[in-house]
Short mmCIF file of C-alpha atoms in Angstrom, two decimals:
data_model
loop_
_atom_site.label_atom_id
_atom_site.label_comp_id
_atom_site.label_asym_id
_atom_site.label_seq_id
_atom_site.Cartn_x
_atom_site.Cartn_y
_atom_site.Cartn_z
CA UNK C 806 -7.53 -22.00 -1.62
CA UNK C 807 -9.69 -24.50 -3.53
CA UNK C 808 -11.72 -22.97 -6.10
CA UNK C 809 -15.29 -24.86 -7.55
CA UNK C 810 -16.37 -24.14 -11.01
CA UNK C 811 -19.99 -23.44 -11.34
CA UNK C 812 -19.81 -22.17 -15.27
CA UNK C 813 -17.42 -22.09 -18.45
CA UNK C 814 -17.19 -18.27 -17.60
CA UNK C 815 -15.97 -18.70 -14.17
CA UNK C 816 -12.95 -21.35 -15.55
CA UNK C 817 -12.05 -18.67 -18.18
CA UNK C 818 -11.38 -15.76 -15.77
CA UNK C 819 -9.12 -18.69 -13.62
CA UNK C 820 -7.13 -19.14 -16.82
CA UNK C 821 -6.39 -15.43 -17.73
CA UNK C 822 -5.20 -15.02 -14.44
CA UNK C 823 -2.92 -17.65 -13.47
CA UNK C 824 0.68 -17.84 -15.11
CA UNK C 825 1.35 -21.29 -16.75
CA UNK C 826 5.27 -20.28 -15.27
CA UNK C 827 6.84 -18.33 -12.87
CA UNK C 828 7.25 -14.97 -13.89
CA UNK C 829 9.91 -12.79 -12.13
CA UNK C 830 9.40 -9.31 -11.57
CA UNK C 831 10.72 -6.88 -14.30
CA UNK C 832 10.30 -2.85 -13.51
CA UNK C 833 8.49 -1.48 -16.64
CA UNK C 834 8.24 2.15 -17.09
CA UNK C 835 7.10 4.97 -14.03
CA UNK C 836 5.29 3.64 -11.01
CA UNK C 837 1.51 4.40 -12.20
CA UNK C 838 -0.55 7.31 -9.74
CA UNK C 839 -4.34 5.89 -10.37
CA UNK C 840 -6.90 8.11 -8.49
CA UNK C 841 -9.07 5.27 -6.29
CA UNK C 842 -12.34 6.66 -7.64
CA UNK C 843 -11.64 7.06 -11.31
CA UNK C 844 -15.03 6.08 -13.04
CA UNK C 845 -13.44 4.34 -15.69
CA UNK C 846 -12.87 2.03 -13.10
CA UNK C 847 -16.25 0.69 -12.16
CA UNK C 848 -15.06 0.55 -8.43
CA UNK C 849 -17.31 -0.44 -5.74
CA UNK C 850 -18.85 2.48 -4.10
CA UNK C 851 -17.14 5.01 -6.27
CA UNK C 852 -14.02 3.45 -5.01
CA UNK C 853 -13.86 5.73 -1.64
CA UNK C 854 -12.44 2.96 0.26
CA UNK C 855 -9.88 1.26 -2.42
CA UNK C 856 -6.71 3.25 -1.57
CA UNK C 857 -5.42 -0.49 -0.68
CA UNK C 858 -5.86 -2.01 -3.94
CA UNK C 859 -5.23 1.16 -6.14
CA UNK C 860 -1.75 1.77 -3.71
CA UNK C 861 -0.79 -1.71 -4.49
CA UNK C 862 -1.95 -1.85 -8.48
CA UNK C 863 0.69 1.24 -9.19
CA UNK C 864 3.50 -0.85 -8.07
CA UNK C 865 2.22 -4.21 -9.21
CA UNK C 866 1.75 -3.04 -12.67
CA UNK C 867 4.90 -1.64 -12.41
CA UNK C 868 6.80 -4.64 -11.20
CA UNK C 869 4.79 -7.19 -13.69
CA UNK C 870 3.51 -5.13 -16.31
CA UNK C 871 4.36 -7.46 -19.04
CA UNK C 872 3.05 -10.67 -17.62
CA UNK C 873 -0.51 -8.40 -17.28
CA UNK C 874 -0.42 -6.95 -20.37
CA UNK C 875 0.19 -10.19 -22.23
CA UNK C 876 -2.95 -11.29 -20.69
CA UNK C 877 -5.08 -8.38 -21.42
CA UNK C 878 -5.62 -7.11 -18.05
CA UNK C 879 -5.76 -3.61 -17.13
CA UNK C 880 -4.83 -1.60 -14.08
CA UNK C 881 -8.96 -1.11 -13.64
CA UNK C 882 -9.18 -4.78 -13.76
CA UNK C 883 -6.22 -5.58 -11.46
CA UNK C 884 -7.36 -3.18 -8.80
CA UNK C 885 -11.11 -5.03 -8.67
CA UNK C 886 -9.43 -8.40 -8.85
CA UNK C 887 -7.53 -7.02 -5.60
CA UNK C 888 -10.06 -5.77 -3.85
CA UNK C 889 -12.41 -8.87 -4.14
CA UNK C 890 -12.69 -11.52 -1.29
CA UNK C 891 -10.28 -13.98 -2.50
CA UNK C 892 -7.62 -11.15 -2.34
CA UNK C 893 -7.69 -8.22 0.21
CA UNK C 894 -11.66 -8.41 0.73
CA UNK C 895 -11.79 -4.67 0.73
CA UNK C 896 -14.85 -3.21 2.65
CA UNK C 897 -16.26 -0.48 0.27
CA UNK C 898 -17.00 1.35 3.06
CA UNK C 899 -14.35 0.76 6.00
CA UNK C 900 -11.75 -0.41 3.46
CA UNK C 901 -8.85 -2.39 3.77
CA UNK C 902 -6.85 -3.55 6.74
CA UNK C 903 -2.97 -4.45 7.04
CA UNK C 904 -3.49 -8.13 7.23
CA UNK C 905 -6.82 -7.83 3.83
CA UNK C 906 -3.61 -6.07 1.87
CA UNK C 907 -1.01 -8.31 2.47
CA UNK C 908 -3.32 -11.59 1.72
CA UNK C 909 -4.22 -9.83 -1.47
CA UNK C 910 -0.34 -9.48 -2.63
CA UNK C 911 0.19 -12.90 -1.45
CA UNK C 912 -2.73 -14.40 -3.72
CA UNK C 913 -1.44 -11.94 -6.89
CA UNK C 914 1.69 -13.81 -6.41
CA UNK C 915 0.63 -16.91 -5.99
CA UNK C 916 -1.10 -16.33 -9.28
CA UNK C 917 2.33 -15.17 -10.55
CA UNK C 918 3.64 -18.85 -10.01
CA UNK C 919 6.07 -17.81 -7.38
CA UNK C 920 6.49 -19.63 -4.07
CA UNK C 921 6.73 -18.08 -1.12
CA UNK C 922 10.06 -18.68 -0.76
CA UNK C 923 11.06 -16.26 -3.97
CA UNK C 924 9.64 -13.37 -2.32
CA UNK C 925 9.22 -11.60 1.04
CA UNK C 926 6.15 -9.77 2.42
CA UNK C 927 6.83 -8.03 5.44
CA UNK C 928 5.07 -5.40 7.99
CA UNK C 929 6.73 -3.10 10.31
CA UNK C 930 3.91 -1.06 11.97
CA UNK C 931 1.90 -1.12 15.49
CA UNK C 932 -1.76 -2.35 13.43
CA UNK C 933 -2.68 -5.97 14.06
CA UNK C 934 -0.77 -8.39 11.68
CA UNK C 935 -0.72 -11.82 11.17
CA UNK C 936 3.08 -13.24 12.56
CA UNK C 937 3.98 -14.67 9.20
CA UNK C 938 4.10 -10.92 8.19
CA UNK C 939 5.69 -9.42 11.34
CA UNK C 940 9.04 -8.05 11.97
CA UNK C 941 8.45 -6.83 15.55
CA UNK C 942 9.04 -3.64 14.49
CA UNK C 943 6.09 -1.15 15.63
CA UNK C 944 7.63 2.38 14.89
CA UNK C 945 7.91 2.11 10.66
CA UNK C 946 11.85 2.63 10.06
CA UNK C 947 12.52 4.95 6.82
CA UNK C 948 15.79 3.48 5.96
CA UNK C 949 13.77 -0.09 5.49
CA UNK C 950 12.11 2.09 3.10
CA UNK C 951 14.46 3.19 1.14
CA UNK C 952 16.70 -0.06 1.31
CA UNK C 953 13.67 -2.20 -0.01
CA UNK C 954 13.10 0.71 -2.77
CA UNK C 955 17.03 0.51 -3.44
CA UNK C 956 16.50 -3.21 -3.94
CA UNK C 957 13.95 -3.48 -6.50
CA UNK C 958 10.84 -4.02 -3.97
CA UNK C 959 7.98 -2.01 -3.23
CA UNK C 960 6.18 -0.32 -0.15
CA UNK C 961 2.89 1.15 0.70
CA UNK C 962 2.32 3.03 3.69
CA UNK C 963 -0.48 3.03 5.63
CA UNK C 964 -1.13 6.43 7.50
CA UNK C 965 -3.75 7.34 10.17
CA UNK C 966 -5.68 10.69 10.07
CA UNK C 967 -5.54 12.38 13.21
CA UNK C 968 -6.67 15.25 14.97
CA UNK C 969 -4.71 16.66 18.03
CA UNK C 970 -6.31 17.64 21.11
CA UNK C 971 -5.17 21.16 22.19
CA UNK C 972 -5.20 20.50 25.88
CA UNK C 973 -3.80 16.80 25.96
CA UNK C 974 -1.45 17.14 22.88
CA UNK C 975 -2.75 13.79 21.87
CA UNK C 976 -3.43 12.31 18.70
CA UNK C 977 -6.81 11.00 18.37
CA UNK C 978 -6.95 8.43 15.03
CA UNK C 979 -10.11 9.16 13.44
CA UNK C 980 -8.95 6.75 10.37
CA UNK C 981 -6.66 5.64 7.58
CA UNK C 982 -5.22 5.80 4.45
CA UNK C 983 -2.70 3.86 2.16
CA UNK C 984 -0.18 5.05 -0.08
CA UNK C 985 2.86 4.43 -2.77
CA UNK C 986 5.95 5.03 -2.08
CA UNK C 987 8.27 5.32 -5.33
CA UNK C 988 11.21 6.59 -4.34
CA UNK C 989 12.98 7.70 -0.79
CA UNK C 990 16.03 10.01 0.48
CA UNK C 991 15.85 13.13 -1.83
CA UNK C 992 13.36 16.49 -1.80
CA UNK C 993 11.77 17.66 -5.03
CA UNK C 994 14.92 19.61 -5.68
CA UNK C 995 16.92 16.53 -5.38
CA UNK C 996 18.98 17.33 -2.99
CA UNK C 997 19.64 14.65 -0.25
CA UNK C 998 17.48 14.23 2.40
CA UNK C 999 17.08 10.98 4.38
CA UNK C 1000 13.78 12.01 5.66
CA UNK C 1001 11.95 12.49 2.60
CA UNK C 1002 9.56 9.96 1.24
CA UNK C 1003 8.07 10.77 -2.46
CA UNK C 1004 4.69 8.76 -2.92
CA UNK C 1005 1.72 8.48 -5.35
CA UNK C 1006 -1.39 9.13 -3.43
CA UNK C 1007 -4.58 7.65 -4.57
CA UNK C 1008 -7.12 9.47 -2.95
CA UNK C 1009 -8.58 12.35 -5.45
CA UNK C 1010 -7.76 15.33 -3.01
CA UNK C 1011 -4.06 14.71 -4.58
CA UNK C 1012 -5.52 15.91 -8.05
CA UNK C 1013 -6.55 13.22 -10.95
CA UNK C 1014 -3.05 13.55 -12.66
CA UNK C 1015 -0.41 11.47 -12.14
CA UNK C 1016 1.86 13.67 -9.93
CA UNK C 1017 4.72 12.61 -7.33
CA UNK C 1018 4.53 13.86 -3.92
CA UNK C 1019 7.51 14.62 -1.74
CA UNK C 1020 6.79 14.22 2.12
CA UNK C 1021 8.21 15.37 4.70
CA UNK C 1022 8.66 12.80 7.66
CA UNK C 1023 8.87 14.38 11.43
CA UNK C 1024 9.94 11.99 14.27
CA UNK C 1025 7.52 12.65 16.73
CA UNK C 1026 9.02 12.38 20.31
CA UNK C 1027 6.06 13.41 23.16
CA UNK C 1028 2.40 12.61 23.23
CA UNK C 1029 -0.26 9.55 23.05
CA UNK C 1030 -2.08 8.22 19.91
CA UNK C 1031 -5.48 7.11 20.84
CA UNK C 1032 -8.82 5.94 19.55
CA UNK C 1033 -11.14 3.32 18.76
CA UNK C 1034 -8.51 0.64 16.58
CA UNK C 1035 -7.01 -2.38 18.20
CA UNK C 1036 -3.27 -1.43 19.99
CA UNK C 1037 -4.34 1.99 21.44
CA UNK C 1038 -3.96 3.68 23.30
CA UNK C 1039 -0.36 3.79 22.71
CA UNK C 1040 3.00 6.32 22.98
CA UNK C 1041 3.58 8.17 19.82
CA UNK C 1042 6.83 8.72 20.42
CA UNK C 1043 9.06 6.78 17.63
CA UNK C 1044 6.17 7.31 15.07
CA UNK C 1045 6.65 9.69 12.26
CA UNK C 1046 4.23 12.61 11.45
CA UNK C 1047 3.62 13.03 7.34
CA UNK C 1048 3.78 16.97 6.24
CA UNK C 1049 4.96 18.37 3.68
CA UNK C 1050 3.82 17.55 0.29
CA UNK C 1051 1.14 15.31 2.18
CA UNK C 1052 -2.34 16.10 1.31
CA UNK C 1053 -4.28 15.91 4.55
CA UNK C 1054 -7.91 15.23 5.21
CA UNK C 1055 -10.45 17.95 5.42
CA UNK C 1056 -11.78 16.19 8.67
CA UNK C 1057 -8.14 15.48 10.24
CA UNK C 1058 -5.65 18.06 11.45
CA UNK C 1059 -2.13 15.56 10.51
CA UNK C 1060 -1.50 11.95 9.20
CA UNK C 1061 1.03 9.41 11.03
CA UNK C 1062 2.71 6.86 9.75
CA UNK C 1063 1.25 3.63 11.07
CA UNK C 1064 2.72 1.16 9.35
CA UNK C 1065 4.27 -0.05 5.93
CA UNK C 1066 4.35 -2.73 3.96
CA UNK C 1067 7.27 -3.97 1.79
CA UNK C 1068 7.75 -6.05 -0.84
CA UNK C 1069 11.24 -7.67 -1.74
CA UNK C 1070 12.46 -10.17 -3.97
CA UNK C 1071 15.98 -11.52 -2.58
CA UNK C 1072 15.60 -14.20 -4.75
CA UNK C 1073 16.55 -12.28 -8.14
CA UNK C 1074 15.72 -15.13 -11.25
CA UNK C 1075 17.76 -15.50 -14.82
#
């Protein structure tokens, strides 16, 4: 994207954020749990609508938290950079889509000095995606999960609130959410379990300290997800319902798992 410089303060923000080299990512320390509307953060609208950017700052500042740090920029400041138009154009009040997340990641690593061809972005999931993202894969698999976790990647799930008819059995989506995932395959006891997915969830109904959440993830196999977003109505069967140690929605009776995002590197650099 071309860029026109109206000031001397507009060229100086360009310069802090682009890398004069590519930098490779390097794991630094835990995976960061922000809460989306921390006021230190100055976020739009309180930040009710950044779970994208906040999701995808944890593991960013995880992955790069050198190159960010040598440049003086803070989680706060890499979560507004995200959720500005040139990145994920975040709504403040409808929020981020599949497609406004991915772009943003995609322009952070651009900035990064990597090509696309050092990296993979990748969406398994029945939302709307552009094909450069797709994988034809609309029912989220949890061992893509875990193996892109295994690798060195990262993942963010994105989750639709739902409340279930008692007549129909049907899921109505009523709207969505996106999450962390840090880590995949073992309960908070740490004892095995390939259906376990521990996140970092940004909304502030998961409490304002950093705390890791172990979900539960039930293969639903009967039933119709419907409502007013583009592919529905649609089976739910395949799809997995989040329980557990997921913190649900006051206005929603369950979350499913719409759709995930992952983030590998199978280019690994000296």
């Amino acid at each position: 994207m071309n860029r026109i410089f109206h000031s001397r303060p507009a060229v100086i923000v360009a310069i802090v954020w682009l890398s004069v080299s590519p930098v490779s990512a390097q794991p630094d320390g835990p995976v960061p749990d922000l809460t989306q509307t921390d006021p230190a953060g100055k976020f739009a609208n309180g930040g009710r609508s950044f779970c994208a950017p906040v999701s995808v700052s944890n593991s960013l500042m995880h992955l790069f938290r050198a190159d960010l740090e040598r440049q003086g920029i803070s989680q706060y400041d890499l979560v507004n950079r995200l959720a500005s138009p040139a990145y994920m154009n975040t709504d403040s009040v409808t929020g981020t889509g599949p497609n406004g997340l991915m772009a943003g990641v995609r322009q952070f690593l651009k900035d990064r000095g990597l090509a696309e061809s050092d990296y993979a972005l990748r969406f398994q999931g029945w939302r709307p995606h552009y094909e450069d993202f797709g994988t034809g894969v609309t029912e989220p698999s949890l061992k893509w999960i875990a193996d892109t976790l295994v690798a060195g990647g990262a993942v963010w799930l994105n989750l639709g609130w739902c409340r279930i008819d008692p007549k129909t059995g049907d899921y109505e989506r009523i709207g969505g959410h996106w999450v962390t995932v840090i880590d995949a395959g073992k309960d908070n006891m740490g004892i095995p379990n390939p259906n376990v997915l521990v996140i970092h969830d940004p909304a502030p109904r998961a409490g304002k300290e950093p705390s890791d959440e172990y979900v539960l993830m039930t293969r639903l196999t009967s039933g119709n997800l419907v409502g007013k977003a583009k592919n529905l109505p649609r089976p739910v069967a395949g799809l997995y319902r989040m329980e557990g140690g997921m913190h649900i929605k006051d206005s929603a009776d369950c979350a499913i798992l719409d759709g995930a995002v992952a983030l590998m590197f199978p280019k690994a650099r000296p």
